[in-house]
PDB file of C-alpha atoms in Angstrom:
ATOM      1  CA  MET A  39      24.413 235.265  99.001  1.00 48.00           C
ATOM      2  CA  GLY A  40      23.824 239.055  98.764  1.00 51.00           C
ATOM      3  CA  SER A  41      26.527 241.583  99.570  1.00 45.00           C
ATOM      4  CA  ASN A  42      24.680 242.715 102.716  1.00 47.00           C
ATOM      5  CA  ASN A  43      24.595 239.141 104.023  1.00 48.00           C
ATOM      6  CA  ILE A  44      28.311 238.738 103.283  1.00 44.00           C
ATOM      7  CA  ILE A  45      29.090 241.931 105.207  1.00 43.00           C
ATOM      8  CA  ILE A  46      26.901 240.857 108.148  1.00 42.00           C
ATOM      9  CA  SER A  47      28.527 237.412 108.213  1.00 45.00           C
ATOM     10  CA  PHE A  48      32.011 238.953 108.112  1.00 44.00           C
ATOM     11  CA  ILE A  49      31.172 241.322 110.977  1.00 45.00           C
ATOM     12  CA  GLY A  50      29.794 238.376 112.935  1.00 48.00           C
ATOM     13  CA  LEU A  51      33.013 236.405 112.443  1.00 44.00           C
ATOM     14  CA  VAL A  52      35.104 239.398 113.535  1.00 44.00           C
ATOM     15  CA  LEU A  53      33.009 239.873 116.675  1.00 45.00           C
ATOM     16  CA  LEU A  54      33.204 236.149 117.481  1.00 41.00           C
ATOM     17  CA  ALA A  55      36.976 236.124 117.071  1.00 42.00           C
ATOM     18  CA  CYS A  56      37.237 239.215 119.247  1.00 43.00           C
ATOM     19  CA  CYS A  57      35.107 237.684 122.009  1.00 42.00           C
ATOM     20  CA  LEU A  58      37.043 234.412 121.940  1.00 36.00           C
ATOM     21  CA  SER A  59      40.297 236.335 122.119  1.00 38.00           C
ATOM     22  CA  ASN A  60      39.060 238.322 125.137  1.00 46.00           C
ATOM     23  CA  VAL A  61      37.972 235.168 126.952  1.00 41.00           C
ATOM     24  CA  GLU A  62      41.322 233.492 126.353  1.00 41.00           C
ATOM     25  CA  ALA A  63      43.212 236.621 127.402  1.00 49.00           C
ATOM     26  CA  GLN A  64      41.351 237.109 130.682  1.00 85.00           C
ATOM     27  CA  LEU A  65      43.696 235.043 132.845  1.00 98.00           C
ATOM     28  CA  GLN A  66      47.156 233.666 132.103  1.00 97.00           C
ATOM     29  CA  VAL A  67      49.469 231.159 133.723  1.00 98.00           C
ATOM     30  CA  GLY A  68      52.665 232.999 134.660  1.00 97.00           C
ATOM     31  CA  PHE A  69      50.865 236.349 134.662  1.00 98.00           C
ATOM     32  CA  TYR A  70      53.345 237.948 137.094  1.00 98.00           C
ATOM     33  CA  GLN A  71      56.497 236.583 135.490  1.00 97.00           C
ATOM     34  CA  SER A  72      57.605 239.977 134.212  1.00 97.00           C
ATOM     35  CA  THR A  73      55.924 242.299 136.732  1.00 98.00           C
ATOM     36  CA  CYS A  74      56.464 240.413 140.010  1.00 98.00           C
ATOM     37  CA  PHE A  75      58.554 237.316 139.420  1.00 97.00           C
ATOM     38  CA  PRO A  76      58.698 236.273 143.126  1.00 98.00           C
ATOM     39  CA  ALA A  77      54.895 236.419 143.533  1.00 98.00           C
ATOM     40  CA  GLU A  78      54.071 232.707 143.428  1.00 98.00           C
ATOM     41  CA  PHE A  79      57.093 231.724 145.526  1.00 98.00           C
ATOM     42  CA  THR A  80      56.265 234.392 148.120  1.00 98.00           C
ATOM     43  CA  ILE A  81      52.681 233.200 148.445  1.00 98.00           C
ATOM     44  CA  ARG A  82      53.659 229.535 148.654  1.00 98.00           C
ATOM     45  CA  ASN A  83      56.303 230.268 151.263  1.00 98.00           C
ATOM     46  CA  ALA A  84      53.742 232.032 153.474  1.00 98.00           C
ATOM     47  CA  VAL A  85      51.193 229.223 153.117  1.00 98.00           C
ATOM     48  CA  PHE A  86      53.755 226.547 153.938  1.00 98.00           C
ATOM     49  CA  ASN A  87      54.933 228.498 156.996  1.00 97.00           C
ATOM     50  CA  ALA A  88      51.424 229.091 158.353  1.00 97.00           C
ATOM     51  CA  ASN A  89      49.790 226.773 160.863  1.00 94.00           C
ATOM     52  CA  ARG A  90      48.858 223.601 159.043  1.00 92.00           C
ATOM     53  CA  ASP A  91      45.266 223.668 160.268  1.00 91.00           C
ATOM     54  CA  ILE A  92      44.644 227.010 158.512  1.00 95.00           C
ATOM     55  CA  THR A  93      45.106 225.575 155.023  1.00 96.00           C
ATOM     56  CA  ALA A  94      41.471 224.458 154.709  1.00 97.00           C
ATOM     57  CA  GLY A  95      40.450 227.993 155.657  1.00 97.00           C
ATOM     58  CA  LEU A  96      42.407 229.407 152.725  1.00 98.00           C
ATOM     59  CA  VAL A  97      40.702 227.013 150.293  1.00 98.00           C
ATOM     60  CA  ARG A  98      37.346 228.044 151.713  1.00 98.00           C
ATOM     61  CA  LEU A  99      38.203 231.758 151.455  1.00 98.00           C
ATOM     62  CA  HIS A 100      38.805 231.362 147.720  1.00 98.00           C
ATOM     63  CA  PHE A 101      35.579 229.400 147.258  1.00 98.00           C
ATOM     64  CA  HIS A 102      33.481 231.896 149.233  1.00 98.00           C
ATOM     65  CA  ASP A 103      35.076 234.751 147.329  1.00 98.00           C
ATOM     66  CA  CYS A 104      34.319 233.275 143.915  1.00 98.00           C
ATOM     67  CA  PHE A 105      30.685 232.401 144.647  1.00 98.00           C
ATOM     68  CA  VAL A 106      29.798 235.990 145.562  1.00 98.00           C
ATOM     69  CA  ARG A 107      30.450 238.623 142.850  1.00 97.00           C
ATOM     70  CA  GLY A 108      33.026 236.334 141.269  1.00 98.00           C
ATOM     71  CA  CYS A 109      36.690 235.898 142.233  1.00 98.00           C
ATOM     72  CA  ASP A 110      37.374 239.543 143.095  1.00 98.00           C
ATOM     73  CA  GLY A 111      38.683 239.538 146.670  1.00 98.00           C
ATOM     74  CA  SER A 112      35.463 241.136 147.956  1.00 98.00           C
ATOM     75  CA  VAL A 113      35.246 238.566 150.779  1.00 98.00           C
ATOM     76  CA  LEU A 114      38.177 240.367 152.442  1.00 98.00           C
ATOM     77  CA  ILE A 115      36.559 243.827 152.627  1.00 98.00           C
ATOM     78  CA  ASP A 116      35.514 245.038 156.087  1.00 98.00           C
ATOM     79  CA  SER A 117      32.059 246.207 157.060  1.00 98.00           C
ATOM     80  CA  THR A 118      31.416 249.921 157.557  1.00 97.00           C
ATOM     81  CA  PRO A 119      28.811 251.758 159.670  1.00 97.00           C
ATOM     82  CA  GLY A 120      26.592 251.910 156.591  1.00 96.00           C
ATOM     83  CA  ASN A 121      27.200 248.438 155.161  1.00 98.00           C
ATOM     84  CA  THR A 122      27.582 244.870 156.378  1.00 98.00           C
ATOM     85  CA  ALA A 123      30.201 243.141 154.228  1.00 98.00           C
ATOM     86  CA  GLU A 124      30.355 239.524 153.056  1.00 98.00           C
ATOM     87  CA  LYS A 125      32.781 238.439 155.777  1.00 98.00           C
ATOM     88  CA  ASP A 126      30.283 239.410 158.503  1.00 98.00           C
ATOM     89  CA  SER A 127      27.278 237.571 157.090  1.00 98.00           C
ATOM     90  CA  PRO A 128      26.028 234.472 158.987  1.00 95.00           C
ATOM     91  CA  ALA A 129      27.373 232.351 156.125  1.00 95.00           C
ATOM     92  CA  ASN A 130      30.916 233.574 156.784  1.00 97.00           C
ATOM     93  CA  PHE A 131      31.178 234.690 160.399  1.00 95.00           C
ATOM     94  CA  PRO A 132      32.709 233.281 162.525  1.00 91.00           C
ATOM     95  CA  SER A 133      33.637 230.331 160.309  1.00 93.00           C
ATOM     96  CA  LEU A 134      35.885 231.994 157.691  1.00 96.00           C
ATOM     97  CA  ARG A 135      39.574 231.820 158.582  1.00 96.00           C
ATOM     98  CA  GLY A 136      42.929 232.669 157.073  1.00 97.00           C
ATOM     99  CA  PHE A 137      42.698 236.455 156.910  1.00 98.00           C
ATOM    100  CA  GLU A 138      45.943 236.867 158.841  1.00 97.00           C
ATOM    101  CA  VAL A 139      47.804 234.695 156.323  1.00 98.00           C
ATOM    102  CA  VAL A 140      46.505 236.887 153.487  1.00 98.00           C
ATOM    103  CA  ASP A 141      47.806 239.933 155.387  1.00 97.00           C
ATOM    104  CA  THR A 142      51.221 238.289 155.749  1.00 97.00           C
ATOM    105  CA  ILE A 143      51.328 237.498 152.037  1.00 98.00           C
ATOM    106  CA  LYS A 144      50.337 241.005 150.953  1.00 98.00           C
ATOM    107  CA  THR A 145      52.909 242.609 153.250  1.00 97.00           C
ATOM    108  CA  ALA A 146      55.652 240.431 151.761  1.00 98.00           C
ATOM    109  CA  LEU A 147      54.524 241.139 148.196  1.00 98.00           C
ATOM    110  CA  GLU A 148      54.336 244.894 148.768  1.00 97.00           C
ATOM    111  CA  THR A 149      57.980 244.765 149.809  1.00 97.00           C
ATOM    112  CA  VAL A 150      59.181 243.213 146.550  1.00 96.00           C
ATOM    113  CA  CYS A 151      56.664 244.602 144.045  1.00 97.00           C
ATOM    114  CA  PRO A 152      54.261 247.172 145.485  1.00 98.00           C
ATOM    115  CA  GLY A 153      50.825 247.633 143.972  1.00 97.00           C
ATOM    116  CA  VAL A 154      51.100 244.746 141.521  1.00 98.00           C
ATOM    117  CA  VAL A 155      49.451 241.566 142.866  1.00 98.00           C
ATOM    118  CA  SER A 156      45.702 241.559 143.511  1.00 98.00           C
ATOM    119  CA  TYR A 157      44.044 240.040 146.545  1.00 98.00           C
ATOM    120  CA  ALA A 158      41.852 237.987 144.213  1.00 98.00           C
ATOM    121  CA  ASP A 159      44.974 236.337 142.782  1.00 98.00           C
ATOM    122  CA  ILE A 160      46.475 235.893 146.246  1.00 98.00           C
ATOM    123  CA  LEU A 161      43.391 233.897 147.262  1.00 98.00           C
ATOM    124  CA  ALA A 162      43.592 231.718 144.142  1.00 98.00           C
ATOM    125  CA  TYR A 163      47.294 230.964 144.634  1.00 98.00           C
ATOM    126  CA  ALA A 164      46.904 230.396 148.387  1.00 98.00           C
ATOM    127  CA  ALA A 165      44.092 227.890 147.798  1.00 98.00           C
ATOM    128  CA  ARG A 166      46.267 225.974 145.333  1.00 98.00           C
ATOM    129  CA  ASP A 167      49.231 225.996 147.697  1.00 98.00           C
ATOM    130  CA  SER A 168      47.044 224.838 150.582  1.00 98.00           C
ATOM    131  CA  LEU A 169      45.969 221.806 148.580  1.00 98.00           C
ATOM    132  CA  LEU A 170      49.579 221.241 147.586  1.00 98.00           C
ATOM    133  CA  ARG A 171      50.693 221.361 151.210  1.00 97.00           C
ATOM    134  CA  THR A 172      47.982 219.037 152.502  1.00 96.00           C
ATOM    135  CA  GLY A 173      47.825 216.513 149.698  1.00 94.00           C
ATOM    136  CA  GLY A 174      50.390 217.216 147.032  1.00 92.00           C
ATOM    137  CA  ILE A 175      47.658 218.345 144.649  1.00 95.00           C
ATOM    138  CA  GLY A 176      49.367 221.016 142.552  1.00 96.00           C
ATOM    139  CA  TYR A 177      48.235 222.792 139.400  1.00 98.00           C
ATOM    140  CA  ASP A 178      48.981 225.898 137.358  1.00 98.00           C
ATOM    141  CA  VAL A 179      46.908 228.910 138.386  1.00 98.00           C
ATOM    142  CA  PRO A 180      45.945 231.340 135.619  1.00 98.00           C
ATOM    143  CA  ALA A 181      46.155 234.849 137.081  1.00 98.00           C
ATOM    144  CA  GLY A 182      45.398 238.446 136.192  1.00 98.00           C
ATOM    145  CA  ARG A 183      42.339 238.965 138.379  1.00 98.00           C
ATOM    146  CA  ARG A 184      41.691 242.423 139.707  1.00 98.00           C
ATOM    147  CA  ASP A 185      39.971 243.354 142.949  1.00 98.00           C
ATOM    148  CA  GLY A 186      36.399 244.463 143.403  1.00 98.00           C
ATOM    149  CA  THR A 187      35.304 247.440 145.493  1.00 98.00           C
ATOM    150  CA  VAL A 188      31.879 246.267 146.699  1.00 98.00           C
ATOM    151  CA  SER A 189      31.091 243.702 149.399  1.00 98.00           C
ATOM    152  CA  LEU A 190      27.501 243.051 150.522  1.00 98.00           C
ATOM    153  CA  ALA A 191      26.455 240.516 153.142  1.00 98.00           C
ATOM    154  CA  SER A 192      23.074 240.211 151.407  1.00 98.00           C
ATOM    155  CA  GLU A 193      24.768 238.682 148.355  1.00 98.00           C
ATOM    156  CA  THR A 194      26.111 235.708 150.320  1.00 98.00           C
ATOM    157  CA  ILE A 195      22.756 234.135 149.551  1.00 97.00           C
ATOM    158  CA  ASP A 196      24.648 232.852 146.493  1.00 97.00           C
ATOM    159  CA  LEU A 197      26.690 230.511 148.716  1.00 98.00           C
ATOM    160  CA  PRO A 198      25.585 226.876 149.031  1.00 98.00           C
ATOM    161  CA  ARG A 199      24.202 226.028 152.447  1.00 97.00           C
ATOM    162  CA  PRO A 200      25.039 222.946 154.530  1.00 96.00           C
ATOM    163  CA  THR A 201      21.313 222.095 154.545  1.00 96.00           C
ATOM    164  CA  PHE A 202      20.939 221.977 150.740  1.00 98.00           C
ATOM    165  CA  ASN A 203      19.731 218.813 149.027  1.00 97.00           C
ATOM    166  CA  VAL A 204      21.293 217.507 145.823  1.00 98.00           C
ATOM    167  CA  THR A 205      18.841 219.371 143.575  1.00 98.00           C
ATOM    168  CA  GLU A 206      19.516 222.685 145.315  1.00 98.00           C
ATOM    169  CA  LEU A 207      23.263 222.099 145.211  1.00 98.00           C
ATOM    170  CA  THR A 208      23.209 221.249 141.517  1.00 98.00           C
ATOM    171  CA  GLN A 209      21.279 224.420 140.690  1.00 98.00           C
ATOM    172  CA  ASN A 210      23.472 226.545 142.953  1.00 98.00           C
ATOM    173  CA  PHE A 211      26.645 225.416 141.187  1.00 98.00           C
ATOM    174  CA  ALA A 212      24.991 225.639 137.762  1.00 98.00           C
ATOM    175  CA  ASN A 213      24.250 229.304 138.516  1.00 98.00           C
ATOM    176  CA  LYS A 214      28.032 229.773 138.610  1.00 98.00           C
ATOM    177  CA  GLY A 215      28.675 227.801 135.428  1.00 98.00           C
ATOM    178  CA  LEU A 216      29.789 224.626 137.208  1.00 98.00           C
ATOM    179  CA  THR A 217      28.455 221.150 136.409  1.00 98.00           C
ATOM    180  CA  GLN A 218      27.024 218.642 138.839  1.00 98.00           C
ATOM    181  CA  GLU A 219      30.159 216.537 138.506  1.00 98.00           C
ATOM    182  CA  GLU A 220      32.329 219.561 139.316  1.00 98.00           C
ATOM    183  CA  MET A 221      30.109 220.195 142.331  1.00 98.00           C
ATOM    184  CA  VAL A 222      30.779 216.674 143.633  1.00 98.00           C
ATOM    185  CA  THR A 223      34.495 217.067 142.895  1.00 98.00           C
ATOM    186  CA  LEU A 224      34.759 220.393 144.747  1.00 98.00           C
ATOM    187  CA  SER A 225      32.753 219.014 147.667  1.00 98.00           C
ATOM    188  CA  GLY A 226      35.690 216.676 148.182  1.00 98.00           C
ATOM    189  CA  THR A 227      37.692 219.577 149.647  1.00 98.00           C
ATOM    190  CA  HIS A 228      35.580 218.998 152.776  1.00 97.00           C
ATOM    191  CA  THR A 229      38.146 216.299 153.462  1.00 97.00           C
ATOM    192  CA  ILE A 230      40.253 218.977 155.202  1.00 97.00           C
ATOM    193  CA  GLY A 231      39.351 221.484 157.857  1.00 95.00           C
ATOM    194  CA  ARG A 232      36.697 221.776 160.498  1.00 95.00           C
ATOM    195  CA  SER A 233      33.065 222.729 160.955  1.00 96.00           C
ATOM    196  CA  HIS A 234      31.192 224.538 163.673  1.00 95.00           C
ATOM    197  CA  CYS A 235      28.632 222.374 165.443  1.00 96.00           C
ATOM    198  CA  THR A 236      25.954 224.911 164.564  1.00 94.00           C
ATOM    199  CA  SER A 237      26.230 223.878 160.909  1.00 95.00           C
ATOM    200  CA  PHE A 238      24.942 220.352 161.515  1.00 96.00           C
ATOM    201  CA  ARG A 239      23.550 220.068 165.061  1.00 95.00           C
ATOM    202  CA  ASP A 240      19.963 219.824 163.739  1.00 95.00           C
ATOM    203  CA  ARG A 241      20.945 216.453 162.265  1.00 97.00           C
ATOM    204  CA  LEU A 242      21.694 215.266 165.799  1.00 97.00           C
ATOM    205  CA  TYR A 243      18.908 216.734 167.916  1.00 97.00           C
ATOM    206  CA  ASN A 244      16.179 218.392 165.881  1.00 93.00           C
ATOM    207  CA  PHE A 245      16.081 216.878 162.421  1.00 94.00           C
ATOM    208  CA  ASN A 246      12.353 217.041 161.673  1.00 92.00           C
ATOM    209  CA  ALA A 247       8.918 216.636 163.215  1.00 91.00           C
ATOM    210  CA  THR A 248       9.173 212.833 163.083  1.00 94.00           C
ATOM    211  CA  VAL A 249      12.700 212.056 164.296  1.00 95.00           C
ATOM    212  CA  ASN A 250      15.272 213.945 166.341  1.00 95.00           C
ATOM    213  CA  GLN A 251      18.308 212.379 164.656  1.00 97.00           C
ATOM    214  CA  ASP A 252      18.852 212.147 160.908  1.00 97.00           C
ATOM    215  CA  THR A 253      18.417 208.465 160.071  1.00 95.00           C
ATOM    216  CA  SER A 254      20.812 208.768 157.122  1.00 95.00           C
ATOM    217  CA  LEU A 255      23.662 209.486 159.546  1.00 97.00           C
ATOM    218  CA  ASP A 256      25.712 206.510 160.729  1.00 97.00           C
ATOM    219  CA  ALA A 257      24.663 205.855 164.348  1.00 97.00           C
ATOM    220  CA  ALA A 258      28.190 205.393 165.692  1.00 97.00           C
ATOM    221  CA  TYR A 259      29.356 208.585 163.989  1.00 98.00           C
ATOM    222  CA  ALA A 260      26.341 210.472 165.354  1.00 98.00           C
ATOM    223  CA  ALA A 261      27.213 209.321 168.877  1.00 97.00           C
ATOM    224  CA  GLN A 262      30.778 210.537 168.375  1.00 97.00           C
ATOM    225  CA  LEU A 263      29.535 213.925 167.160  1.00 98.00           C
ATOM    226  CA  LYS A 264      27.236 214.271 170.165  1.00 97.00           C
ATOM    227  CA  LEU A 265      30.231 213.989 172.482  1.00 97.00           C
ATOM    228  CA  SER A 266      31.852 216.953 170.744  1.00 96.00           C
ATOM    229  CA  CYS A 267      28.616 218.894 170.252  1.00 97.00           C
ATOM    230  CA  PRO A 268      26.429 218.205 173.304  1.00 96.00           C
ATOM    231  CA  GLU A 269      22.795 219.253 173.134  1.00 95.00           C
ATOM    232  CA  SER A 270      23.156 221.289 176.314  1.00 93.00           C
ATOM    233  CA  ASN A 271      26.055 223.346 174.967  1.00 92.00           C
ATOM    234  CA  ASN A 272      25.145 226.026 172.412  1.00 87.00           C
ATOM    235  CA  ASP A 273      28.621 227.551 172.282  1.00 91.00           C
ATOM    236  CA  PRO A 274      28.926 228.812 168.658  1.00 89.00           C
ATOM    237  CA  THR A 275      32.705 228.281 168.706  1.00 91.00           C
ATOM    238  CA  LEU A 276      32.541 224.496 169.155  1.00 95.00           C
ATOM    239  CA  VAL A 277      34.104 222.729 166.158  1.00 96.00           C
ATOM    240  CA  VAL A 278      34.771 219.205 164.876  1.00 97.00           C
ATOM    241  CA  PRO A 279      36.988 217.955 162.028  1.00 97.00           C
ATOM    242  CA  MET A 280      35.223 217.533 158.700  1.00 96.00           C
ATOM    243  CA  ASN A 281      37.005 214.225 158.132  1.00 95.00           C
ATOM    244  CA  PRO A 282      38.006 212.714 161.507  1.00 94.00           C
ATOM    245  CA  GLY A 283      40.332 210.141 159.948  1.00 93.00           C
ATOM    246  CA  SER A 284      42.722 212.636 158.319  1.00 94.00           C
ATOM    247  CA  PRO A 285      41.548 216.227 158.911  1.00 93.00           C
ATOM    248  CA  ASN A 286      44.763 217.844 157.652  1.00 93.00           C
ATOM    249  CA  VAL A 287      45.284 215.709 154.546  1.00 96.00           C
ATOM    250  CA  ALA A 288      43.595 216.389 151.210  1.00 97.00           C
ATOM    251  CA  ASP A 289      42.775 212.767 150.480  1.00 97.00           C
ATOM    252  CA  VAL A 290      39.720 210.803 149.331  1.00 98.00           C
ATOM    253  CA  GLY A 291      38.547 210.220 152.898  1.00 97.00           C
ATOM    254  CA  TYR A 292      35.595 212.544 152.258  1.00 98.00           C
ATOM    255  CA  PHE A 293      34.174 210.302 149.555  1.00 98.00           C
ATOM    256  CA  ILE A 294      34.648 207.180 151.675  1.00 98.00           C
ATOM    257  CA  ASP A 295      32.902 208.947 154.570  1.00 98.00           C
ATOM    258  CA  VAL A 296      29.862 209.946 152.510  1.00 98.00           C
ATOM    259  CA  LEU A 297      29.591 206.474 150.964  1.00 98.00           C
ATOM    260  CA  THR A 298      29.456 205.013 154.495  1.00 98.00           C
ATOM    261  CA  ASN A 299      26.861 207.551 155.759  1.00 98.00           C
ATOM    262  CA  ARG A 300      29.436 209.626 157.596  1.00 98.00           C
ATOM    263  CA  GLY A 301      29.007 212.856 155.643  1.00 97.00           C
ATOM    264  CA  LEU A 302      28.943 215.712 158.152  1.00 98.00           C
ATOM    265  CA  PHE A 303      26.513 218.079 156.443  1.00 98.00           C
ATOM    266  CA  THR A 304      23.147 217.354 154.872  1.00 97.00           C
ATOM    267  CA  SER A 305      24.728 218.803 151.719  1.00 98.00           C
ATOM    268  CA  ASP A 306      27.400 216.085 151.912  1.00 98.00           C
ATOM    269  CA  GLN A 307      25.172 213.098 152.628  1.00 97.00           C
ATOM    270  CA  THR A 308      22.594 214.153 150.035  1.00 98.00           C
ATOM    271  CA  LEU A 309      25.078 213.277 147.280  1.00 98.00           C
ATOM    272  CA  LEU A 310      24.343 209.623 147.994  1.00 97.00           C
ATOM    273  CA  THR A 311      20.618 210.048 147.255  1.00 97.00           C
ATOM    274  CA  ASN A 312      21.080 210.681 143.532  1.00 98.00           C
ATOM    275  CA  GLN A 313      22.275 207.972 141.160  1.00 98.00           C
ATOM    276  CA  ALA A 314      24.572 210.239 139.153  1.00 98.00           C
ATOM    277  CA  THR A 315      26.220 211.894 142.156  1.00 98.00           C
ATOM    278  CA  ALA A 316      26.489 208.565 143.995  1.00 98.00           C
ATOM    279  CA  THR A 317      28.361 207.145 140.991  1.00 98.00           C
ATOM    280  CA  GLN A 318      30.684 210.158 141.019  1.00 98.00           C
ATOM    281  CA  LEU A 319      31.325 209.672 144.737  1.00 98.00           C
ATOM    282  CA  ALA A 320      32.376 206.094 144.064  1.00 98.00           C
ATOM    283  CA  GLN A 321      34.632 207.112 141.168  1.00 98.00           C
ATOM    284  CA  ASN A 322      36.324 209.775 143.267  1.00 98.00           C
ATOM    285  CA  ARG A 323      37.481 207.190 145.802  1.00 98.00           C
ATOM    286  CA  ASN A 324      40.319 206.707 143.327  1.00 98.00           C
ATOM    287  CA  PRO A 325      42.811 209.458 144.294  1.00 98.00           C
ATOM    288  CA  PHE A 326      44.219 209.738 140.766  1.00 97.00           C
ATOM    289  CA  ILE A 327      40.748 210.372 139.335  1.00 98.00           C
ATOM    290  CA  TRP A 328      39.789 212.869 142.025  1.00 98.00           C
ATOM    291  CA  ASN A 329      43.084 214.742 141.863  1.00 98.00           C
ATOM    292  CA  ASP A 330      42.762 215.221 138.102  1.00 98.00           C
ATOM    293  CA  LYS A 331      39.155 216.370 138.402  1.00 98.00           C
ATOM    294  CA  LEU A 332      39.958 218.684 141.290  1.00 98.00           C
ATOM    295  CA  ARG A 333      42.742 220.471 139.438  1.00 98.00           C
ATOM    296  CA  ALA A 334      40.414 221.245 136.534  1.00 98.00           C
ATOM    297  CA  ALA A 335      37.475 222.197 138.756  1.00 98.00           C
ATOM    298  CA  MET A 336      39.557 224.576 140.896  1.00 98.00           C
ATOM    299  CA  VAL A 337      40.876 226.368 137.809  1.00 98.00           C
ATOM    300  CA  LYS A 338      37.368 226.665 136.374  1.00 98.00           C
ATOM    301  CA  MET A 339      35.956 227.938 139.665  1.00 98.00           C
ATOM    302  CA  GLY A 340      38.754 230.497 139.841  1.00 98.00           C
ATOM    303  CA  ASN A 341      37.538 231.974 136.541  1.00 98.00           C
ATOM    304  CA  ILE A 342      34.032 232.841 137.758  1.00 98.00           C
ATOM    305  CA  ASP A 343      33.125 236.438 136.821  1.00 98.00           C
ATOM    306  CA  VAL A 344      36.686 237.713 137.122  1.00 98.00           C
ATOM    307  CA  LEU A 345      37.633 241.354 136.741  1.00 98.00           C
ATOM    308  CA  THR A 346      40.538 241.852 134.331  1.00 97.00           C
ATOM    309  CA  GLY A 347      42.208 244.552 132.265  1.00 96.00           C
ATOM    310  CA  ASN A 348      41.034 247.965 133.396  1.00 95.00           C
ATOM    311  CA  ALA A 349      38.137 246.652 135.486  1.00 97.00           C
ATOM    312  CA  GLY A 350      38.413 246.748 139.262  1.00 97.00           C
ATOM    313  CA  GLN A 351      41.664 247.719 140.972  1.00 98.00           C
ATOM    314  CA  ILE A 352      44.704 246.337 142.771  1.00 98.00           C
ATOM    315  CA  ARG A 353      43.678 247.018 146.365  1.00 98.00           C
ATOM    316  CA  LEU A 354      46.511 248.137 148.628  1.00 96.00           C
ATOM    317  CA  ASN A 355      44.598 247.164 151.767  1.00 96.00           C
ATOM    318  CA  CYS A 356      42.419 244.051 151.733  1.00 96.00           C
ATOM    319  CA  ARG A 357      39.901 245.662 154.076  1.00 97.00           C
ATOM    320  CA  VAL A 358      39.007 248.765 152.063  1.00 97.00           C
ATOM    321  CA  PRO A 359      38.877 249.822 148.414  1.00 97.00           C
ATOM    322  CA  ASN A 360      41.613 252.229 147.371  1.00 96.00           C
TER     323      ASN A 360
END
């Protein structure tokens, strides 16, 4: 090998080592141990003291944050006269909830260690603690995210829609570096929380040109949904539990529901139409399997396009950049 090739190879190895080091250093478990030791306890305390039915909203806030511009807290920024922010897009308004809990957390943190903990990290911790509160599913959260300064409603096109089929869902999650199996695993968080009737009413009354009601939806469940979401009532605030059996418990009820044609969204029920995802649904009925997969998938999702180091900022007010 010539000397030039040796030099090029050496430079390549140095660059590779540098890149690997940067990736590993992006986020760290225990990130605030020296700069804000009470951070995780403060966040958990606020989540556990909030209304129990808001916990699903905090999980969803983290998810919707990460899928648009990465996990940077941009979902919390308010609209301005010249810009419609993420939170006010049709994908997020009026369904996103939990903003007041985030405010409570930030106020408490600013008292003990001002200007240290990012909103992006607050969302990641609050999602973990919500799952812990509702199902005992705990995991270590690597932290060190910094906050973004841009929030555009137009970019919420990156969010998966409740009408997506399995192919569209798989591609949507792949765009964020998540596998099909991780997509099925994360879909299981639909076991807690609620949905607005507007997200699925077409399955009940206006499915397609041939049939009014989606034939893949269990008939008894459809009748139950029609009582809560009558055709004559277009009130956009009407809601139903995602998993009627245990709406405030992070259990495997979601997977049992989908396997028995009781998935609420098209994007839920479609997972039964593909052999691979149907197999994963069946596997995830085992709570030990799903819990292990969910821990790993939540951590991986929380690493999507994060801002670290000198990028971004630690916003003092969730609604506006500093």
